[in-house]
CSV table of N, CA and C in Angstrom, one decimal:
chain,number,residue,atom,x,y,z
A,105,MET,N,15.6,-14.6,-26.0
A,105,MET,CA,13.9,-14.5,-25.9
A,105,MET,C,13.8,-12.7,-25.2
A,106,PRO,N,12.5,-12.2,-26.1
A,106,PRO,CA,13.0,-10.4,-24.9
A,106,PRO,C,12.2,-10.7,-24.1
A,107,ARG,N,12.4,-9.9,-23.4
A,107,ARG,CA,11.4,-9.6,-21.5
A,107,ARG,C,10.8,-8.9,-22.1
A,108,ASP,N,9.4,-9.7,-21.2
A,108,ASP,CA,7.9,-9.0,-21.0
A,108,ASP,C,7.7,-7.7,-19.6
A,109,GLU,N,8.1,-7.1,-19.9
A,109,GLU,CA,8.3,-6.4,-18.9
A,109,GLU,C,7.3,-5.5,-18.6
A,110,GLU,N,5.9,-5.6,-19.8
A,110,GLU,CA,4.6,-5.8,-18.9
A,110,GLU,C,4.2,-7.6,-18.3
A,111,GLN,N,3.7,-7.8,-17.9
A,111,GLN,CA,3.3,-9.1,-17.2
A,111,GLN,C,4.5,-9.3,-16.3
A,112,GLU,N,6.0,-8.7,-17.0
A,112,GLU,CA,7.2,-9.0,-15.4
A,112,GLU,C,5.9,-7.4,-14.2
A,113,LYS,N,5.6,-6.6,-14.7
A,113,LYS,CA,5.0,-5.3,-13.8
A,113,LYS,C,3.8,-5.9,-13.5
A,114,ARG,N,2.8,-6.8,-13.8
A,114,ARG,CA,1.8,-7.8,-13.6
A,114,ARG,C,2.2,-8.0,-12.6
A,115,ASN,N,2.9,-9.2,-12.7
A,115,ASN,CA,3.4,-9.8,-11.3
A,115,ASN,C,3.6,-9.4,-10.2
A,116,VAL,N,4.4,-8.6,-10.4
A,116,VAL,CA,4.9,-7.7,-8.9
A,116,VAL,C,3.5,-6.8,-8.2
A,117,ALA,N,3.3,-6.7,-9.4
A,117,ALA,CA,1.7,-5.5,-8.6
A,117,ALA,C,0.0,-7.1,-8.3
A,118,LEU,N,0.2,-8.3,-8.4
A,118,LEU,CA,-0.5,-9.9,-8.0
A,118,LEU,C,-0.1,-9.8,-6.9
A,119,VAL,N,2.2,-9.5,-6.3
A,119,VAL,CA,1.9,-10.0,-4.8
A,119,VAL,C,2.4,-8.6,-4.2
A,120,GLU,N,2.4,-7.9,-3.9
A,120,GLU,CA,2.0,-6.3,-3.7
A,120,GLU,C,0.7,-6.4,-3.4
A,121,ARG,N,-0.4,-6.3,-4.2
A,121,ARG,CA,-2.2,-6.3,-4.0
A,121,ARG,C,-2.6,-8.4,-2.8
A,122,MET,N,-1.4,-9.3,-2.9
A,122,MET,CA,-1.7,-9.9,-1.4
A,122,MET,C,-1.2,-9.4,-0.4
A,123,TYR,N,-0.1,-8.6,-0.5
A,123,TYR,CA,0.7,-8.5,0.8
A,123,TYR,C,-0.6,-6.2,1.1
A,124,GLU,N,-1.3,-6.2,0.3
A,124,GLU,CA,-2.2,-5.3,0.4
A,124,GLU,C,-3.6,-6.1,0.8
A,125,LEU,N,-4.0,-7.2,0.5
A,125,LEU,CA,-5.3,-7.8,0.8
A,125,LEU,C,-5.5,-8.3,2.2
A,126,PHE,N,-3.9,-8.3,2.7
A,126,PHE,CA,-3.6,-9.1,3.6
A,126,PHE,C,-3.8,-8.6,4.7
A,127,ASN,N,-3.3,-7.5,4.5
A,127,ASN,CA,-3.0,-6.2,5.4
A,127,ASN,C,-4.2,-5.9,5.9
A,128,GLN,N,-5.2,-5.7,5.1
A,128,GLN,CA,-6.4,-4.9,4.9
A,128,GLN,C,-7.3,-6.5,5.4
A,129,GLY,N,-7.3,-7.7,5.7
A,129,GLY,CA,-8.3,-8.8,6.0
A,129,GLY,C,-9.0,-8.7,5.3
A,130,ASP,N,-9.0,-9.0,4.1
A,130,ASP,CA,-9.6,-9.9,3.2
A,130,ASP,C,-9.0,-10.7,2.2
A,131,LEU,N,-9.7,-11.8,3.1
A,131,LEU,CA,-8.5,-12.9,2.6
A,131,LEU,C,-10.0,-13.5,1.8
A,132,ASP,N,-11.2,-13.1,1.6
A,132,ASP,CA,-12.1,-13.7,0.3
A,132,ASP,C,-11.7,-13.2,-0.7
A,133,ALA,N,-10.7,-11.6,-1.1
A,133,ALA,CA,-10.6,-11.6,-2.2
A,133,ALA,C,-9.3,-12.0,-2.6
A,134,LEU,N,-8.3,-12.5,-1.5
A,134,LEU,CA,-7.4,-13.5,-1.7
A,134,LEU,C,-7.5,-14.3,-2.8
A,135,LYS,N,-8.2,-15.6,-2.3
A,135,LYS,CA,-8.9,-16.2,-3.0
A,135,LYS,C,-9.2,-16.0,-4.0
A,136,GLU,N,-10.2,-15.2,-4.1
A,136,GLU,CA,-11.2,-14.9,-5.5
A,136,GLU,C,-9.7,-13.7,-6.7
A,137,GLU,N,-9.1,-13.2,-6.4
A,137,GLU,CA,-8.4,-12.5,-6.9
A,137,GLU,C,-7.0,-12.5,-7.3
A,138,VAL,N,-6.5,-13.4,-6.1
A,138,VAL,CA,-5.0,-13.7,-6.6
A,138,VAL,C,-4.7,-15.7,-6.5
A,139,PHE,N,-4.9,-16.2,-5.4
A,139,PHE,CA,-4.8,-17.1,-5.7
A,139,PHE,C,-4.5,-18.3,-6.7
A,140,ALA,N,-4.2,-18.8,-7.2
A,140,ALA,CA,-4.8,-20.6,-8.4
A,140,ALA,C,-4.9,-21.5,-6.8
A,141,PRO,N,-6.1,-21.4,-7.9
A,141,PRO,CA,-7.1,-22.8,-7.1
A,141,PRO,C,-6.5,-24.2,-6.7
A,142,ASP,N,-4.9,-24.4,-7.6
A,142,ASP,CA,-3.9,-25.3,-6.7
A,142,ASP,C,-2.8,-24.9,-5.9
A,143,LEU,N,-3.6,-23.9,-5.3
A,143,LEU,CA,-1.9,-23.1,-4.3
A,143,LEU,C,-1.2,-24.7,-3.7
A,144,VAL,N,0.6,-23.9,-3.6
A,144,VAL,CA,1.2,-24.3,-2.8
A,144,VAL,C,2.3,-24.4,-2.3
A,145,TRP,N,1.7,-23.5,-1.3
A,145,TRP,CA,3.0,-22.4,-0.1
A,145,TRP,C,3.9,-23.0,0.9
A,146,THR,N,5.5,-23.4,1.0
A,146,THR,CA,6.0,-24.0,2.2
A,146,THR,C,6.2,-23.0,2.5
A,147,LEU,N,6.6,-22.8,4.0
A,147,LEU,CA,7.9,-22.6,4.5
A,147,LEU,C,8.2,-23.4,5.7
A,148,PRO,N,9.5,-22.9,6.0
A,148,PRO,CA,10.5,-24.2,6.3
A,148,PRO,C,9.9,-24.1,7.8
A,149,GLY,N,10.5,-25.4,8.3
A,149,GLY,CA,10.2,-25.8,10.4
A,149,GLY,C,9.7,-26.7,10.5
A,150,ARG,N,10.5,-26.8,11.5
A,150,ARG,CA,10.4,-27.1,12.6
A,150,ARG,C,9.1,-26.8,13.8
A,151,ASN,N,7.6,-26.4,13.4
A,151,ASN,CA,7.2,-25.7,13.8
A,151,ASN,C,5.6,-25.9,13.5
A,152,PRO,N,5.1,-25.3,14.7
A,152,PRO,CA,3.7,-25.6,14.9
A,152,PRO,C,3.4,-24.9,12.8
A,153,VAL,N,3.5,-24.1,12.0
A,153,VAL,CA,2.9,-23.0,11.0
A,153,VAL,C,3.9,-23.6,9.7
A,154,GLY,N,4.4,-24.4,10.7
A,154,GLY,CA,5.9,-25.1,8.7
A,154,GLY,C,5.1,-25.5,8.3
A,155,GLY,N,6.4,-26.2,6.8
A,155,GLY,CA,5.4,-27.2,6.4
A,155,GLY,C,5.0,-26.8,5.1
A,156,VAL,N,3.9,-27.2,4.4
A,156,VAL,CA,3.2,-26.9,3.1
A,156,VAL,C,2.0,-27.2,3.6
A,157,LYS,N,1.3,-26.5,2.7
A,157,LYS,CA,-0.6,-25.3,2.7
A,157,LYS,C,-0.4,-26.3,0.9
A,158,ASN,N,-0.9,-26.6,0.9
A,158,ASN,CA,-2.4,-26.6,-0.4
A,158,ASN,C,-3.5,-25.9,-0.7
A,159,GLY,N,-3.8,-25.5,-1.2
A,159,GLY,CA,-5.0,-24.7,-1.5
A,159,GLY,C,-5.4,-23.6,-0.9
A,160,PRO,N,-5.9,-22.2,-1.6
A,160,PRO,CA,-6.2,-21.7,-1.0
A,160,PRO,C,-6.8,-22.0,0.2
A,161,ASP,N,-8.1,-22.5,0.1
A,161,ASP,CA,-8.3,-22.5,2.1
A,161,ASP,C,-7.2,-22.8,3.2
A,162,GLU,N,-6.4,-23.5,2.8
A,162,GLU,CA,-4.8,-24.0,4.4
A,162,GLU,C,-4.5,-22.9,4.1
A,163,VAL,N,-4.2,-21.5,3.1
A,163,VAL,CA,-2.7,-20.6,3.2
A,163,VAL,C,-3.5,-19.3,4.0
A,164,ILE,N,-4.9,-19.5,3.4
A,164,ILE,CA,-5.3,-18.6,4.6
A,164,ILE,C,-5.4,-18.6,5.9
A,165,ALA,N,-5.6,-20.8,6.0
A,165,ALA,CA,-6.1,-20.9,7.3
A,165,ALA,C,-4.6,-20.2,7.8
A,166,PHE,N,-3.0,-19.8,7.1
A,166,PHE,CA,-2.0,-20.4,7.9
A,166,PHE,C,-2.1,-19.1,8.0
A,167,PHE,N,-2.5,-18.0,7.0
A,167,PHE,CA,-2.1,-16.3,7.2
A,167,PHE,C,-3.0,-16.0,9.0
A,168,GLY,N,-4.3,-16.7,9.2
A,168,GLY,CA,-5.0,-16.0,10.4
A,168,GLY,C,-4.0,-16.6,11.4
A,169,GLY,N,-3.6,-17.9,11.1
A,169,GLY,CA,-2.5,-18.4,12.5
A,169,GLY,C,-1.6,-17.4,12.8
A,170,LEU,N,-0.8,-16.7,11.6
A,170,LEU,CA,-0.1,-16.0,11.5
A,170,LEU,C,-0.3,-14.6,12.2
A,171,VAL,N,-1.4,-14.2,11.8
A,171,VAL,CA,-2.1,-13.1,12.4
A,171,VAL,C,-2.1,-13.4,14.1
A,172,ALA,N,-2.4,-14.4,14.5
A,172,ALA,CA,-2.8,-14.8,16.1
A,172,ALA,C,-2.2,-14.8,16.7
A,173,SER,N,-0.2,-14.8,16.1
A,173,SER,CA,0.8,-15.1,17.0
A,173,SER,C,1.3,-13.6,17.4
A,174,GLY,N,0.7,-12.7,15.9
A,174,GLY,CA,1.2,-11.4,16.7
A,174,GLY,C,2.3,-10.8,15.7
A,175,ILE,N,2.1,-12.2,14.9
A,175,ILE,CA,3.8,-11.8,14.2
A,175,ILE,C,3.3,-10.8,13.1
A,176,LYS,N,4.3,-9.5,13.1
A,176,LYS,CA,4.3,-8.6,11.8
A,176,LYS,C,5.2,-9.3,9.9
A,177,VAL,N,4.8,-8.4,9.4
A,177,VAL,CA,5.3,-8.5,8.0
A,177,VAL,C,5.0,-7.8,7.2
A,178,ASP,N,6.3,-6.9,6.8
A,178,ASP,CA,5.9,-5.7,6.2
A,178,ASP,C,6.8,-5.8,4.9
A,179,LEU,N,6.8,-5.9,3.8
A,179,LEU,CA,8.0,-5.5,3.0
A,179,LEU,C,8.4,-5.4,2.8
A,180,VAL,N,9.8,-5.8,2.4
A,180,VAL,CA,11.5,-4.3,2.0
A,180,VAL,C,11.1,-4.6,0.8
A,181,SER,N,11.6,-5.6,-0.2
A,181,SER,CA,11.5,-5.2,-1.4
A,181,SER,C,11.0,-6.5,-2.2
A,182,ILE,N,11.1,-5.3,-4.0
A,182,ILE,CA,10.3,-6.7,-4.4
A,182,ILE,C,10.8,-6.6,-6.0
A,183,ASP,N,10.6,-8.0,-6.7
A,183,ASP,CA,11.1,-7.6,-7.9
A,183,ASP,C,10.6,-9.3,-9.1
A,184,ALA,N,10.4,-8.8,-10.6
A,184,ALA,CA,9.7,-9.2,-11.2
A,184,ALA,C,11.4,-10.2,-11.6
A,185,TRP,N,11.4,-11.6,-11.8
A,185,TRP,CA,12.6,-12.3,-12.2
A,185,TRP,C,12.2,-13.1,-13.3
A,186,GLY,N,12.7,-12.3,-14.0
A,186,GLY,CA,11.6,-13.6,-15.3
A,186,GLY,C,10.3,-13.0,-15.6
A,187,GLU,N,9.5,-13.6,-16.7
A,187,GLU,CA,8.2,-13.7,-16.8
A,187,GLU,C,7.5,-14.6,-15.6
A,188,ASN,N,8.0,-15.6,-15.6
A,188,ASN,CA,6.6,-16.0,-14.3
A,188,ASN,C,7.1,-15.4,-12.7
A,189,THR,N,7.9,-15.2,-12.6
A,189,THR,CA,8.8,-15.4,-11.4
A,189,THR,C,9.2,-14.1,-10.5
A,190,VAL,N,8.9,-14.1,-9.1
A,190,VAL,CA,8.8,-12.6,-8.8
A,190,VAL,C,9.2,-13.0,-7.1
A,191,VAL,N,10.3,-12.4,-6.3
A,191,VAL,CA,11.3,-12.5,-5.4
A,191,VAL,C,11.2,-11.0,-4.6
A,192,GLU,N,10.4,-11.2,-3.5
A,192,GLU,CA,10.7,-10.6,-2.7
A,192,GLU,C,10.9,-10.6,-1.1
A,193,VAL,N,11.3,-10.0,-1.0
A,193,VAL,CA,12.5,-9.6,0.7
A,193,VAL,C,11.1,-8.9,1.3
A,194,HIS,N,11.5,-9.9,2.7
A,194,HIS,CA,10.4,-9.4,4.0
A,194,HIS,C,11.0,-9.5,5.8
A,195,ARG,N,10.5,-8.0,5.9
A,195,ARG,CA,10.9,-8.5,7.5
A,195,ARG,C,9.3,-9.0,8.0
A,196,GLY,N,9.7,-10.1,9.3
A,196,GLY,CA,8.8,-10.6,10.0
A,196,GLY,C,9.2,-10.0,11.7
A,197,HIS,N,8.9,-10.1,12.1
A,197,HIS,CA,8.7,-10.0,13.3
A,197,HIS,C,7.9,-9.6,14.2
A,198,GLY,N,7.8,-10.1,15.7
A,198,GLY,CA,7.3,-10.0,16.9
A,198,GLY,C,7.7,-10.6,18.2
A,199,GLU,N,7.0,-10.5,18.8
A,199,GLU,CA,6.9,-11.5,19.7
A,199,GLU,C,5.6,-12.2,21.1
A,200,SER,N,5.7,-13.1,21.5
A,200,SER,CA,4.9,-13.7,21.7
A,200,SER,C,5.9,-14.7,23.0
A,201,ARG,N,5.2,-14.4,24.1
A,201,ARG,CA,5.6,-15.5,25.0
A,201,ARG,C,6.9,-14.9,25.7
A,202,GLY,N,7.9,-14.2,25.4
A,202,GLY,CA,9.5,-14.4,26.1
A,202,GLY,C,10.0,-14.2,23.9
A,203,ALA,N,9.8,-15.0,23.9
A,203,ALA,CA,10.5,-15.1,22.3
A,203,ALA,C,10.2,-13.8,21.3
A,204,ARG,N,11.7,-13.6,20.6
A,204,ARG,CA,11.4,-13.0,20.0
A,204,ARG,C,11.5,-12.8,18.7
A,205,LEU,N,11.2,-12.4,17.1
A,205,LEU,CA,11.5,-12.2,16.3
A,205,LEU,C,11.4,-11.3,14.9
A,206,ASP,N,13.0,-11.3,14.8
A,206,ASP,CA,13.3,-10.3,13.8
A,206,ASP,C,13.8,-10.6,12.8
A,207,ALA,N,13.6,-11.4,11.8
A,207,ALA,CA,14.1,-11.7,10.6
A,207,ALA,C,13.6,-11.1,9.5
A,208,LEU,N,14.8,-10.4,8.4
A,208,LEU,CA,14.7,-10.6,7.6
A,208,LEU,C,14.6,-11.9,6.7
A,209,ASN,N,14.0,-12.1,5.1
A,209,ASN,CA,13.0,-13.4,4.9
A,209,ASN,C,13.2,-13.2,3.3
A,210,CYS,N,13.3,-14.0,2.6
A,210,CYS,CA,13.0,-14.7,0.8
A,210,CYS,C,11.4,-14.9,0.7
A,211,THR,N,11.6,-14.5,-0.4
A,211,THR,CA,10.5,-15.5,-0.8
A,211,THR,C,9.9,-15.4,-2.2
A,212,HIS,N,10.2,-16.5,-2.7
A,212,HIS,CA,9.7,-16.6,-4.5
A,212,HIS,C,8.5,-17.5,-4.4
A,213,TYR,N,8.3,-16.5,-5.4
A,213,TYR,CA,6.3,-16.7,-6.0
A,213,TYR,C,7.3,-17.5,-7.7
A,214,ARG,N,6.1,-17.7,-8.0
A,214,ARG,CA,5.7,-18.7,-9.2
A,214,ARG,C,4.6,-17.8,-9.7
A,215,ILE,N,4.2,-17.4,-10.2
A,215,ILE,CA,2.9,-16.8,-11.0
A,215,ILE,C,2.2,-17.2,-12.1
A,216,ARG,N,1.2,-17.8,-12.4
A,216,ARG,CA,0.8,-18.7,-13.4
A,216,ARG,C,-0.9,-18.4,-13.6
A,217,ASP,N,-1.1,-18.6,-15.1
A,217,ASP,CA,-2.5,-17.3,-15.5
A,217,ASP,C,-2.6,-16.8,-14.3
A,218,GLY,N,-1.7,-15.3,-13.9
A,218,GLY,CA,-2.5,-14.7,-13.1
A,218,GLY,C,-2.9,-14.4,-12.3
A,219,ARG,N,-2.2,-16.0,-11.8
A,219,ARG,CA,-2.7,-16.7,-9.8
A,219,ARG,C,-1.0,-16.6,-9.3
A,220,ILE,N,-1.4,-16.4,-8.3
A,220,ILE,CA,0.0,-16.9,-7.8
A,220,ILE,C,-0.7,-18.9,-7.2
A,221,ALA,N,0.9,-19.3,-7.3
A,221,ALA,CA,0.9,-21.4,-8.0
A,221,ALA,C,1.8,-22.0,-7.1
A,222,VAL,N,2.7,-20.3,-6.5
A,222,VAL,CA,3.6,-21.5,-6.2
A,222,VAL,C,5.2,-21.1,-5.5
A,223,VAL,N,4.9,-21.1,-4.1
A,223,VAL,CA,5.2,-20.7,-2.8
A,223,VAL,C,6.3,-21.0,-1.8
A,224,GLN,N,7.8,-20.8,-2.3
A,224,GLN,CA,8.8,-20.7,-0.9
A,224,GLN,C,9.5,-19.7,-0.9
A,225,VAL,N,9.0,-19.9,0.5
A,225,VAL,CA,9.5,-18.8,1.5
A,225,VAL,C,10.6,-19.0,2.1
A,226,TYR,N,12.0,-18.5,2.4
A,226,TYR,CA,13.4,-18.6,3.2
A,226,TYR,C,13.3,-18.2,3.7
A,227,LEU,N,13.8,-18.8,5.0
A,227,LEU,CA,14.0,-17.7,6.4
A,227,LEU,C,15.4,-17.4,5.9
A,228,SER,N,15.6,-16.2,7.2
A,228,SER,CA,16.7,-16.0,7.7
A,228,SER,C,17.2,-16.5,8.5
A,229,ASP,N,16.8,-16.9,9.8
A,229,ASP,CA,16.5,-17.2,11.0
A,229,ASP,C,16.0,-18.6,11.5
A,230,GLN,N,15.9,-19.9,11.2
A,230,GLN,CA,15.3,-20.8,10.8
A,230,GLN,C,14.9,-20.8,12.5
A,231,TYR,N,16.4,-20.8,14.0
A,231,TYR,CA,16.0,-21.7,14.5
A,231,TYR,C,14.9,-20.3,15.9
A,232,ALA,N,15.4,-19.0,15.1
A,232,ALA,CA,14.0,-17.9,15.5
A,232,ALA,C,13.3,-18.0,15.3
A,233,ALA,N,13.2,-18.5,14.4
A,233,ALA,CA,11.2,-18.3,13.4
A,233,ALA,C,10.6,-19.9,14.3
A,234,ASP,N,11.0,-20.6,14.8
A,234,ASP,CA,10.2,-22.5,15.3
A,234,ASP,C,10.1,-21.6,16.5
A,235,ASN,N,11.0,-21.1,17.5
A,235,ASN,CA,11.4,-20.9,18.7
A,235,ASN,C,10.1,-19.9,19.2
A,236,PHE,N,10.0,-18.8,18.1
A,236,PHE,CA,8.3,-17.7,18.0
A,236,PHE,C,7.9,-18.3,18.0
A,237,PHE,N,7.7,-19.5,17.0
A,237,PHE,CA,6.3,-20.0,17.1
A,237,PHE,C,5.6,-20.9,17.4
A,238,TRP,N,7.0,-21.5,17.6
A,238,TRP,CA,6.9,-22.8,19.3
A,238,TRP,C,6.3,-22.0,20.8
A,239,ALA,N,6.6,-20.6,21.4
A,239,ALA,CA,6.5,-19.4,21.9
A,239,ALA,C,4.6,-20.1,21.7
A,240,ALA,N,4.2,-18.9,20.7
A,240,ALA,CA,2.5,-18.5,19.7
A,240,ALA,C,1.5,-19.7,20.0
A,241,TYR,N,2.1,-20.5,20.2
A,241,TYR,CA,0.6,-21.5,19.6
A,241,TYR,C,0.7,-22.6,21.4
A,242,ASP,N,0.0,-22.7,22.3
A,242,ASP,CA,-0.5,-23.7,22.7
A,242,ASP,C,-0.8,-25.5,22.0
A,243,LEU,N,-0.1,-26.3,22.7
A,243,LEU,CA,-0.6,-27.7,22.3
A,243,LEU,C,-2.7,-27.9,22.9
A,244,ALA,N,-3.0,-28.8,21.5
A,244,ALA,CA,-4.2,-29.3,22.6
A,244,ALA,C,-3.3,-30.5,23.6
A,245,PRO,N,-5.1,-30.2,24.6
A,245,PRO,CA,-4.7,-30.8,25.9
A,245,PRO,C,-4.3,-32.5,25.6
A,246,ILE,N,-3.7,-32.7,26.3
A,246,ILE,CA,-3.9,-34.5,26.3
A,246,ILE,C,-5.5,-35.6,26.3
A,247,PRO,N,-5.8,-36.3,26.3
A,247,PRO,CA,-5.9,-36.8,24.5
A,247,PRO,C,-6.5,-36.2,23.4
A,248,ALA,N,-6.5,-35.2,23.8
A,248,ALA,CA,-7.1,-34.4,22.6
A,248,ALA,C,-6.2,-33.7,21.5
A,249,ARG,N,-4.9,-34.4,21.9
A,249,ARG,CA,-4.0,-33.8,21.3
A,249,ARG,C,-3.4,-34.7,19.9
A,250,TRP,N,-4.5,-35.4,20.6
A,250,TRP,CA,-3.9,-36.9,19.9
A,250,TRP,C,-5.3,-37.4,18.1
A,251,ALA,N,-6.5,-37.0,19.0
A,251,ALA,CA,-7.5,-37.0,18.4
A,251,ALA,C,-8.1,-37.1,16.3
A,252,LYS,N,-8.4,-37.5,15.4
A,252,LYS,CA,-8.9,-37.3,14.7
A,252,LYS,C,-9.8,-37.5,14.7
């Protein structure tokens, strides 16, 4: 089957648009223009932001948490990998309460119907990411920590 280079370009532009909207703080446009309604975003780690986020609202809240942590995310390289996949490399860097993060990471995006539908992030330094995010966020005081 021949490559659909125009589709590949649209998919790359969609992920670039996500970065643009994130950096502008336009979270409503992210939800309306970029994310599929059943988006699943997975960030590995044993830290307060690690795990699976389901739906645009959880991902946008996650993005807000990243901003609050002081982390910066710079797009390094991006390319299509077939008609429904985009892969990018980004640099995540920041410092919080003595914990420092500066790592190159890779993210795999699955595009469906012109929207980002599934995302898997791969971290180059999981230990540094875990340490950074634990330093960046305070736990709720006891007993509020366990309140439901």
